[in-house]
Short mmCIF file of C-alpha atoms and ligand atoms in Angstrom, two decimals:
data_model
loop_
_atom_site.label_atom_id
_atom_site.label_comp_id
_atom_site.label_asym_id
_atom_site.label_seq_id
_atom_site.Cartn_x
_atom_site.Cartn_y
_atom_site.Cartn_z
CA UNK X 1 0.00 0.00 0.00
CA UNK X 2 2.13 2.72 -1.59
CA UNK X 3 -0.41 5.45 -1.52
CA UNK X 4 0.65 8.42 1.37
CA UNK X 5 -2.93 9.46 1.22
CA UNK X 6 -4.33 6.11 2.35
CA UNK X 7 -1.44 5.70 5.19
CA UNK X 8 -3.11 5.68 8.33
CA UNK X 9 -6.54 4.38 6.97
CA UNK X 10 -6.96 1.30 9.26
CA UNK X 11 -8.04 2.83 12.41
CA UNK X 12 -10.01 1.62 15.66
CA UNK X 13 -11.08 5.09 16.72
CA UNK X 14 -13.90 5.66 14.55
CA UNK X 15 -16.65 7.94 16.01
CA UNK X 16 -20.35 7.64 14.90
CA UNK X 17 -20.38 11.45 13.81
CA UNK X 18 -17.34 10.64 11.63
CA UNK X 19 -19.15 7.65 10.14
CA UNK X 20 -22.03 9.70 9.83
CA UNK X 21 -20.71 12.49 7.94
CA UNK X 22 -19.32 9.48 5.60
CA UNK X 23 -23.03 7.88 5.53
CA UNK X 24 -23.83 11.98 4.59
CA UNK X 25 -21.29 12.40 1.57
CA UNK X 26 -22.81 13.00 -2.00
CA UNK X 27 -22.91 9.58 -3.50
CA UNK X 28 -20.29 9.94 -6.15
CA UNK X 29 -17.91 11.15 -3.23
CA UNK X 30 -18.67 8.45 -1.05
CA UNK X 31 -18.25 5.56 -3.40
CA UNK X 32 -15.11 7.09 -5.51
CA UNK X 33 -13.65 6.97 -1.54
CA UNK X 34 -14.46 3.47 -0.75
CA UNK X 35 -13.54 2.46 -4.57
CA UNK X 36 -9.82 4.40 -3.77
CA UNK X 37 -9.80 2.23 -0.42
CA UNK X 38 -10.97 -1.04 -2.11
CA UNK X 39 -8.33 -0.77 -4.59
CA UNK X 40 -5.29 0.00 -2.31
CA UNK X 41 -6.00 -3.23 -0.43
CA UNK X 42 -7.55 -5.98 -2.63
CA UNK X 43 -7.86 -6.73 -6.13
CA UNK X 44 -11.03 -5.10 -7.08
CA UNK X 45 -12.17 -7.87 -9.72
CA UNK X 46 -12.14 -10.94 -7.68
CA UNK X 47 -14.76 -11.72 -5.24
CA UNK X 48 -14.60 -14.57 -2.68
CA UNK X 49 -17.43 -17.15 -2.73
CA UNK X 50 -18.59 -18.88 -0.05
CA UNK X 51 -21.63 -21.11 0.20
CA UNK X 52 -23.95 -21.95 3.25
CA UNK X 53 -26.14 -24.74 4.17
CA UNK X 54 -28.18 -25.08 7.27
CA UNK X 55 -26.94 -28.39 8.95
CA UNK X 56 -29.68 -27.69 11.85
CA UNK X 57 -33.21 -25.70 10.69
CA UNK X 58 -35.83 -23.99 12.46
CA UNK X 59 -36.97 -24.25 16.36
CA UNK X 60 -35.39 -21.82 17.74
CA UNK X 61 -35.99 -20.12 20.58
CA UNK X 62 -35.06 -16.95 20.32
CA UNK X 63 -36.88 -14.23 18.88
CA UNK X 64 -35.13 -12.69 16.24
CA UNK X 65 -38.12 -10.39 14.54
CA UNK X 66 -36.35 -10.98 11.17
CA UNK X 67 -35.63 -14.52 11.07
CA UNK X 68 -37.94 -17.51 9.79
CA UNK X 69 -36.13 -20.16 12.13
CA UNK X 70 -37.97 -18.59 15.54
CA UNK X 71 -40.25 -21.30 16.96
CA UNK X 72 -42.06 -18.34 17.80
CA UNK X 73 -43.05 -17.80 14.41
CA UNK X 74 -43.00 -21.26 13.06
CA UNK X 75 -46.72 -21.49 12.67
CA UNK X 76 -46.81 -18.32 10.48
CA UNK X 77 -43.99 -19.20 8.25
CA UNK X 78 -44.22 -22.80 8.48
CA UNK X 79 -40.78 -23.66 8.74
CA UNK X 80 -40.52 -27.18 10.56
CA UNK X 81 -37.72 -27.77 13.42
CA UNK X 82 -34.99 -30.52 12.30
CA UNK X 83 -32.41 -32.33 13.77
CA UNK X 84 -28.61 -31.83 13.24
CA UNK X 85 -28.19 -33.22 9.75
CA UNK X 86 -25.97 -36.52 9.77
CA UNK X 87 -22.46 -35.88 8.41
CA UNK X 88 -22.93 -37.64 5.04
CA UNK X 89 -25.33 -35.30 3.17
CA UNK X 90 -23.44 -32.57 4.32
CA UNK X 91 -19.79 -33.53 3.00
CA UNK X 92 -21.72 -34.60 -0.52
CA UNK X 93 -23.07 -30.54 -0.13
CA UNK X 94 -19.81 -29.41 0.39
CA UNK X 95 -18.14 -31.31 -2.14
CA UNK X 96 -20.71 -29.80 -4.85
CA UNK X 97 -19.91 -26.11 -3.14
CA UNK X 98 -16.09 -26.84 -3.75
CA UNK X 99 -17.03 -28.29 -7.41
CA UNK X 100 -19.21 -25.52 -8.08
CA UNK X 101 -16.37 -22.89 -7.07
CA UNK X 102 -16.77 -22.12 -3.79
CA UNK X 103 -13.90 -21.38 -1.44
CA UNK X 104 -15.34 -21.44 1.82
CA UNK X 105 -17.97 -23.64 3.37
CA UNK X 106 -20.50 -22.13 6.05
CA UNK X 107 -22.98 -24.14 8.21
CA UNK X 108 -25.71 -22.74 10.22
CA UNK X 109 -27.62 -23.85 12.90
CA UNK X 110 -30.92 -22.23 14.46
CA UNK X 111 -29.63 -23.01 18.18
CA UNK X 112 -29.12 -20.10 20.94
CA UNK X 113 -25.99 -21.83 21.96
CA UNK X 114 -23.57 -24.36 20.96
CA UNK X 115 -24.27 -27.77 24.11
CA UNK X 116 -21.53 -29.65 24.56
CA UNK X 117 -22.88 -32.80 23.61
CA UNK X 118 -23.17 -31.69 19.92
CA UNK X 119 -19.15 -30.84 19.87
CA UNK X 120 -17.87 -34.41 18.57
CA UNK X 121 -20.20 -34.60 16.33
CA UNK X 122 -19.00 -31.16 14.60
CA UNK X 123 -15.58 -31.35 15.29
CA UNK X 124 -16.03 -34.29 13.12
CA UNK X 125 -17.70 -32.42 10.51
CA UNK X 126 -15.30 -29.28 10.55
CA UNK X 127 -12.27 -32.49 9.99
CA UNK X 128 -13.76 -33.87 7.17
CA UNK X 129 -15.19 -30.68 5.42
CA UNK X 130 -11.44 -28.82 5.98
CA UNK X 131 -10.46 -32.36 4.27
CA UNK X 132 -12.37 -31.40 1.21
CA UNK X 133 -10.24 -28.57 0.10
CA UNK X 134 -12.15 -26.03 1.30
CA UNK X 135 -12.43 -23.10 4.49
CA UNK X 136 -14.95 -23.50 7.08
CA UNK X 137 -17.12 -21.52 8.70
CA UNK X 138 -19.98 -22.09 11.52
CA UNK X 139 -22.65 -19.98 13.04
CA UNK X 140 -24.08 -21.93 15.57
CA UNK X 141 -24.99 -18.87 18.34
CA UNK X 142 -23.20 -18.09 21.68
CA UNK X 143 -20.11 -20.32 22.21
CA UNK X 144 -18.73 -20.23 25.70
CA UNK X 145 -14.54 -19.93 25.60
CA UNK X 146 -14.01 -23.34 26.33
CA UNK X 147 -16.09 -24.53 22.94
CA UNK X 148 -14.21 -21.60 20.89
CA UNK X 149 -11.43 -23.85 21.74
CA UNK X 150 -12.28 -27.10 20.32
CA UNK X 151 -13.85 -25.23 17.47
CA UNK X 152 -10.75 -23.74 16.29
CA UNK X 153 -9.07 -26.94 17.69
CA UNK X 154 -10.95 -29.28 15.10
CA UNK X 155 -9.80 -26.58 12.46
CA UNK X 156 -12.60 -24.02 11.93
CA UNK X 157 -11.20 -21.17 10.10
CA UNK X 158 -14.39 -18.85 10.72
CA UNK X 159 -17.29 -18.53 13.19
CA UNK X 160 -19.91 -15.90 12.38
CA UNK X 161 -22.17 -14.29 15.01
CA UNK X 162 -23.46 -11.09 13.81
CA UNK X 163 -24.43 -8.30 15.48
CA UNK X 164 -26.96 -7.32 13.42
CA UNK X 165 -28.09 -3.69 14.09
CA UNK X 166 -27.14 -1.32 16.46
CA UNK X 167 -27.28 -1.23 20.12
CA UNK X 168 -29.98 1.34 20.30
CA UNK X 169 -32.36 -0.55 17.96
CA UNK X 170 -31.21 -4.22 18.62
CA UNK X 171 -33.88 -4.27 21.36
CA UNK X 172 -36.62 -3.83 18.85
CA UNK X 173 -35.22 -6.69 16.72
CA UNK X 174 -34.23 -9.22 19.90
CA UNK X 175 -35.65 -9.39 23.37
CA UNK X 176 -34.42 -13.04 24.19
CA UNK X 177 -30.80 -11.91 24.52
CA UNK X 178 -28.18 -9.07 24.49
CA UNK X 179 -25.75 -7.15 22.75
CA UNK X 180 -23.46 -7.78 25.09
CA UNK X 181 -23.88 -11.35 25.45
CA UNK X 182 -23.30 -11.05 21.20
CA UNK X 183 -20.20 -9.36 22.29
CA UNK X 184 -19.06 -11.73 24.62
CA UNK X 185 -18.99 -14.48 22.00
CA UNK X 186 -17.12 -12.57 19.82
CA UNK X 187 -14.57 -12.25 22.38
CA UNK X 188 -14.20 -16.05 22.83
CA UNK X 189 -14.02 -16.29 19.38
CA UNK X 190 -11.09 -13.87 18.90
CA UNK X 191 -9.20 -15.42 21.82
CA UNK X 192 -9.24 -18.87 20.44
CA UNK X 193 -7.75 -17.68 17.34
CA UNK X 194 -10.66 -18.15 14.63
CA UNK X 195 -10.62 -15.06 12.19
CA UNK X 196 -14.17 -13.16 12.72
CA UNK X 197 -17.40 -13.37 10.42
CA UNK X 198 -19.43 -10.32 12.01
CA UNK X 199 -22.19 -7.92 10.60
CA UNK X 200 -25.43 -7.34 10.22
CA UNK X 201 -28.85 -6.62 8.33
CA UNK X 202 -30.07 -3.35 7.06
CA UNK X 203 -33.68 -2.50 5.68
CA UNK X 204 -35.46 -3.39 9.01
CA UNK X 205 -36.87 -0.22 10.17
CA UNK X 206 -33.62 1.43 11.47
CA UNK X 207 -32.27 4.66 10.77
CA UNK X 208 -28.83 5.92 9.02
CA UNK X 209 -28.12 6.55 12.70
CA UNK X 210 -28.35 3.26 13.25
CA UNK X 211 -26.70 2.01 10.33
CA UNK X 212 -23.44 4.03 11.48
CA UNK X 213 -23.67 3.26 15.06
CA UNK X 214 -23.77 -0.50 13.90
CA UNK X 215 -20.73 0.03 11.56
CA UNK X 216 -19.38 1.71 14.76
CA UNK X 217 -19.34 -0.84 16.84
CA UNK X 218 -17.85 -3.28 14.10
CA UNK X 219 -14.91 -0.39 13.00
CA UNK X 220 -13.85 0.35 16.58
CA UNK X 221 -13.06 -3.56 16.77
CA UNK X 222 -9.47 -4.33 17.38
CA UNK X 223 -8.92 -6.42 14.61
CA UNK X 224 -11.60 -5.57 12.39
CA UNK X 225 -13.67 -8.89 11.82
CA UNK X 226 -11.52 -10.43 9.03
CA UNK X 227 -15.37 -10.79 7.60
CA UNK X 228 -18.10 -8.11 7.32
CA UNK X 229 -21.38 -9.38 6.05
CA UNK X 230 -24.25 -6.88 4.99
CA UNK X 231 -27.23 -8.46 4.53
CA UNK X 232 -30.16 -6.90 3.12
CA UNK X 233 -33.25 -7.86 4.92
CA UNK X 234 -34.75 -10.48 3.29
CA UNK X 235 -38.70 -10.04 3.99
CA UNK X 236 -39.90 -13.86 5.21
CA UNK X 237 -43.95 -13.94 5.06
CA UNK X 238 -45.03 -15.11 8.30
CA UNK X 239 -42.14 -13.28 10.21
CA UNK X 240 -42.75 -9.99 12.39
CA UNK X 241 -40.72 -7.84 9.43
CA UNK X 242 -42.49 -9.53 6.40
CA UNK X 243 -43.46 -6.19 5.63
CA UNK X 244 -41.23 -3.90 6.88
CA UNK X 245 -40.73 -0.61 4.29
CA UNK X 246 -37.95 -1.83 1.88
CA UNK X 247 -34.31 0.03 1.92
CA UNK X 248 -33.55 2.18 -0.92
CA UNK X 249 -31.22 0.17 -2.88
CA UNK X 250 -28.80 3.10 -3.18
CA UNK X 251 -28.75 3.61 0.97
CA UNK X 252 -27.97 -0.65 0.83
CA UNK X 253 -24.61 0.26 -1.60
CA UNK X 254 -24.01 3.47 1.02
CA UNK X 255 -23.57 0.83 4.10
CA UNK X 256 -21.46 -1.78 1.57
CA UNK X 257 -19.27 1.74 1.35
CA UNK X 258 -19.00 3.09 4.58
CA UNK X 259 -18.14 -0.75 5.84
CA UNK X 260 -15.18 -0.75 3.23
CA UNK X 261 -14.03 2.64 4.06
CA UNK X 262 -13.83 1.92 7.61
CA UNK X 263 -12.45 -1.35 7.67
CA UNK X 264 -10.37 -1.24 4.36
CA UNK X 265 -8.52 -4.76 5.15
CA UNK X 266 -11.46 -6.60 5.83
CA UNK X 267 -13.83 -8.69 3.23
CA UNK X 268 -17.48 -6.91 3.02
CA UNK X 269 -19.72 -9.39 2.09
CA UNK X 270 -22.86 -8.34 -0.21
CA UNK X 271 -24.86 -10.85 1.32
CA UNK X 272 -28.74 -11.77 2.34
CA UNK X 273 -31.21 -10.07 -0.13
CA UNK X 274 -29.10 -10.94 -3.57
CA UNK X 275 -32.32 -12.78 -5.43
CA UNK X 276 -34.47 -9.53 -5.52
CA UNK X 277 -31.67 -7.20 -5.95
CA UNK X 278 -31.08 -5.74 -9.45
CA UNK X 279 -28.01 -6.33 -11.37
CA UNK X 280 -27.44 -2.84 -11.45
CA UNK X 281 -27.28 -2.34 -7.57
CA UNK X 282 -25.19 -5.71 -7.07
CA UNK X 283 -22.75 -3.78 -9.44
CA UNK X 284 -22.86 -0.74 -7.54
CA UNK X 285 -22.02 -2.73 -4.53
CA UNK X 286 -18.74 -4.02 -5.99
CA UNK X 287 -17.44 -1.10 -7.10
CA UNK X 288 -18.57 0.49 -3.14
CA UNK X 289 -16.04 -2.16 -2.37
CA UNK X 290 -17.88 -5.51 -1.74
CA UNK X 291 -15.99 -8.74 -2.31
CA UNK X 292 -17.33 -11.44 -0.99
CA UNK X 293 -20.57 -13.30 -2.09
CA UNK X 294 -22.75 -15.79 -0.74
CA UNK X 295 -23.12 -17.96 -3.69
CA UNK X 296 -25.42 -21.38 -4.19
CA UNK X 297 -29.04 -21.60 -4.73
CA UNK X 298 -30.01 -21.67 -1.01
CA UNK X 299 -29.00 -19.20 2.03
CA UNK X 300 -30.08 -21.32 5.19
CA UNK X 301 -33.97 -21.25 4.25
CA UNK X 302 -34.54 -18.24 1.70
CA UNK X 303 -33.16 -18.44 -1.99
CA UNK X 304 -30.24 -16.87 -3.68
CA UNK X 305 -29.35 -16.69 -7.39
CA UNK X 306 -28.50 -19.78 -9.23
CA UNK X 307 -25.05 -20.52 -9.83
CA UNK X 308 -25.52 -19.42 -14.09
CA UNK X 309 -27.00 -15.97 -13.19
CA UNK X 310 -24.27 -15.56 -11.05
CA UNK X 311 -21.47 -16.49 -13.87
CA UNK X 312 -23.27 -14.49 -16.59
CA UNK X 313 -23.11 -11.32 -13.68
CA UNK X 314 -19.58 -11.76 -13.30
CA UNK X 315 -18.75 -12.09 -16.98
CA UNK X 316 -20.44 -8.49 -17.63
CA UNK X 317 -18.62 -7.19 -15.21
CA UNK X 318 -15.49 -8.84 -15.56
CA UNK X 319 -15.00 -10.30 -11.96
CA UNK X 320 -13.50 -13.54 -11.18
CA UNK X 321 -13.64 -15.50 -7.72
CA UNK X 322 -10.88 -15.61 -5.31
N1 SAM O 1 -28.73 -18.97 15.39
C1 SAM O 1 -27.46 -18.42 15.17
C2 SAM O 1 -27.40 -16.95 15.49
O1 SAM O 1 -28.39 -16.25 15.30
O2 SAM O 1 -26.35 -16.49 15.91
C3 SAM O 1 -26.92 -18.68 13.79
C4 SAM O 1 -27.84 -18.66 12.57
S1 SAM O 1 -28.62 -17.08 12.21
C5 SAM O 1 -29.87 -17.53 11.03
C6 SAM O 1 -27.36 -16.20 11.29
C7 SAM O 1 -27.63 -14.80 10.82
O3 SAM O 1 -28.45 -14.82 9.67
C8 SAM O 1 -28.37 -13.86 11.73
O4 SAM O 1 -27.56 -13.29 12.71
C9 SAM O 1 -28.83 -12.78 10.77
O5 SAM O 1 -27.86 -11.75 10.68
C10 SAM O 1 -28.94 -13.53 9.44
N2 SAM O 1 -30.35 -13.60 8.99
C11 SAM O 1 -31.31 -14.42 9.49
N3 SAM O 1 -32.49 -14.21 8.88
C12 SAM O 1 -32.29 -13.22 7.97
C13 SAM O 1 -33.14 -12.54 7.05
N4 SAM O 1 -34.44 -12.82 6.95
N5 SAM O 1 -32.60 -11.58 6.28
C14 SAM O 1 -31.29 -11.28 6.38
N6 SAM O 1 -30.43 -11.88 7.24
C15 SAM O 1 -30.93 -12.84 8.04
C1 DTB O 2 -25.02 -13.95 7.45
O1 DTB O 2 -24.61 -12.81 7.81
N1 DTB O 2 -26.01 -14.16 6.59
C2 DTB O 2 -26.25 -15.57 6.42
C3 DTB O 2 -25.14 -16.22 7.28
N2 DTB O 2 -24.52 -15.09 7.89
C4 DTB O 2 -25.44 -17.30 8.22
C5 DTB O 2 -27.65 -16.02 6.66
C6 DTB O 2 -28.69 -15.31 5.85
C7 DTB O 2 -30.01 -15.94 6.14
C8 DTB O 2 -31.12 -15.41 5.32
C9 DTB O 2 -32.43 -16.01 5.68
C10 DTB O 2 -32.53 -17.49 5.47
O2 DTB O 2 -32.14 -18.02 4.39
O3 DTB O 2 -33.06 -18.18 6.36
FE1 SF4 O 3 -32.48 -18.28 16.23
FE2 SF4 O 3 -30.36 -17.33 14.94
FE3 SF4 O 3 -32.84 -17.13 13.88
FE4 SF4 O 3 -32.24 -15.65 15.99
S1 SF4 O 3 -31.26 -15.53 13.95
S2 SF4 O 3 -34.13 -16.85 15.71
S3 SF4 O 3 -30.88 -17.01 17.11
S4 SF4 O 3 -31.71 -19.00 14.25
#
C-alpha cells in the first residue's frame, strides 16, 4: 500500500459522527472513496465465494423479529424444526460447493448456543469438510470460551455471530438476549484464534443513525472482523418484518461503502437479499467495495441466485472469484 494518502486508513477510533458524515457524503464522493480504499487493499475484480447450508433448521428459541427459524413464528412461516443433519449429506453438499467454485464452506444452525454434547459430532464435521479442500465456517450462536477452543481446535477457520443492528435498535429486533452477550462471544471467538465473520442486516426499520452506530461498533473492533457481512433484509412472510418498508437500494450500496471505508482490510460481504436485488445495484455494490458473495441456490432457508445468473453477472462485469 504505496499510496501516502491512504497511510493511516486502518483505524479503531472511529466515532459515529465521523461515520455519519461518511453515511452523509454525496454519492459519487462516497463511493469514488471506498472504490480508492478497495483498490489499495484488494484486487477489485475478484470476489470470494462462499456457500452456506443449514446443517440444523428452524426451532429456535429466540426471537429474532427478522428470522424464519424462531419457533415463535414457526406457525406463520411454516418452517418445521430438524435435527442436526448426519455428516454424510453434508460432505456430498460441500463437495458440490467446492465443485461448483466455492472457497469457503459455512454451516448454520438455528440453536441459541452451541451444548456440549453436539461438539464431537461437529468437530467431526469441521475435519472432514477442511479435508475437502475447502475453508470452514460455523454460526451456531453463543459459544462459551471453552467450545471456541475445540472449534478452532478441530480446524474451523471462521465462526460468524453477527451483530446485526445497532445497540440502540437491537432491542426492537431481539428481546431473548443481548448485545453484550453477542459481544461476549465474539470475544471467545477472537481469543481462540478463529478469524471473525461479524455484521449485520439493514432495511429493518432502522435509521442511518443506526446504520453508522452498527458500523461503529464493528470499526472500533481491534482487529476488524476479518469478515463483514451486509445483509439486506430479506422479507420472510409469516415473520414480524415480512413487511417492513424496503431500503432504498442506493442507501444498501451506502452501508457496503461506509463498511469498506472503515475497515479497508477486511472482506465486506454483499450478502442476504441478492435474489431480488437488481443487477445494477449488485454492481454498484462491488465497485462500493464488496468482495465477498454468498453464492449457491439456497442461504439457510430463503433463496439466492442460481449458480448461471451468477457467472453471466460476473462475466459483464469482468469479476473472477478468489
Ligand atoms: N442462530 C445463530 C445466530 O443467530 O447467531 C446462527 C444462525 S442465524 C440464522 C445467522 C444470521 O443470519 C443472523 O444473525 C442474521 O444476521 C442472518 N439472517 C437471518 N435471517 C435473515 C433474514 N431474513 N434476512 C437477512 N439476514 C438474516
Ligand atoms: C449472514 O450474515 N447471513 C447468512 C449467514 N450469515 C449465516 C444467513 C442469511 C439468512 C437469510 C435467511 C434465510 O435463508 O433463512
Ligand atoms: Fe435463532 Fe439465529 Fe434465527 Fe435468531 S437468527 S431466531 S438465534 S436461528
Amino acid at each position: 500500500m504505496d499510496d501516502p494518502k491512504l497511510k493511516g486508513s486502518i483505524r479503531h477510533d472511529w466515532s459515529k459522527a465521523e461515520i455519519g458524515a461518511l453515511f452523509a457524503l454525496p454519492f459519487s464522493d462516497l463511493i469514488f472513496r471506498a472504490a480508492e480504499i478497495h483498490r489499495a487493499f484488494h484486487d477489485p475484480n475478484t470476489v470470494q465465494l462462499s456457500q452456506l447450508l443449514s446443517i440444523k433448521t428452524g426451532g429456535c428459541a429466540e426471537d429474532c423479529a427478522y428470522c424464519p427459524q424462531s419457533a415463535k413464528f414457526a406457525e406463520a412461516t411454516g418452517v418445521k424444526a430438524e435435527k442436526l443433519m448426519d455428516i454424510g449429506p453434508i460432505l456430498a453438499d460441500a463437495q458440490s460447493a467446492r465443485d461448483g467454485g466455492a472457497s469457503r464452506y459455512c454451516m448454520g444452525a438455528a440453536w441459541t448456543r452451541l451444548k456440549d454434547r453436539d461438539l464431537p459430532a461437529l468437530e467431526g464435521i469441521i475435519r472432514e469438510v477442511k479435508a475437502l479442500g475447502l475453508e470452514t465456517c460455523m454460526t451456531l450462536g453463543m459459544l462459551e470460551a471453552h467450545q471456541a477452543q475445540r472449534l478452532r481446535a478441530a480446524g474451523l477457520d471462521y465462526y460468524n455471530h453477527n451483530i446485526d443492528t445497532s445497540p440502540e435498535y437491537y432491542g426492537e429486533i431481539i428481546t431473548t438476549r443481548t448485545f453484550d452477550e453477542r459481544l461476549e462471544t465474539l470475544a471467545h471467538v477472537r481469543e481462540a484464534g478463529m478469524s471473525v465473520c461479524c455484521g449485520g442486516i439493514v432495511g429493518m426499520g432502522e435509521s442511518v443513525g443506526d446504520r453508522a452506530s452498527m458500523l461503529e461498533v464493528l470499526a472500533t473492533m481491534t482487529p476488524h472482523p476479518e469478515s463483514v457481512p451486509i445483509n439486506m433484509l430479506v422479507q420472510v412472510k409469516g415473520t414480524p418484518l415480512a413487511d417492513a418498508a424496503p431500503l432504498d437500494p442506493l442507501e444498501f450500496v451506502r452501508t457496503i461503502a461506509v463498511a469498506r471505508i472503515t475497515m479497508p482490510r477486511s472482506a465486506v460481504r454483499l450478502s442476504a437479499g441478492r435474489e431480488s436485488m437488481s443487477e445494477e445495484c449488485q454492481a454498484l455494490a462491488f465497485l462500493a467495495g464488496a468482495n465477498s458473495i454468498f453464492y449457491g441456490e439456497k442461504l439457510l432457508t430463503t433463496g439466492n441466485p442460481e449458480h448461471d445468473r451468477d457467472r453471466v453477472l460476473f462475466q459483464k462485469l469482468g469479476i473472477s472469484p478468489a
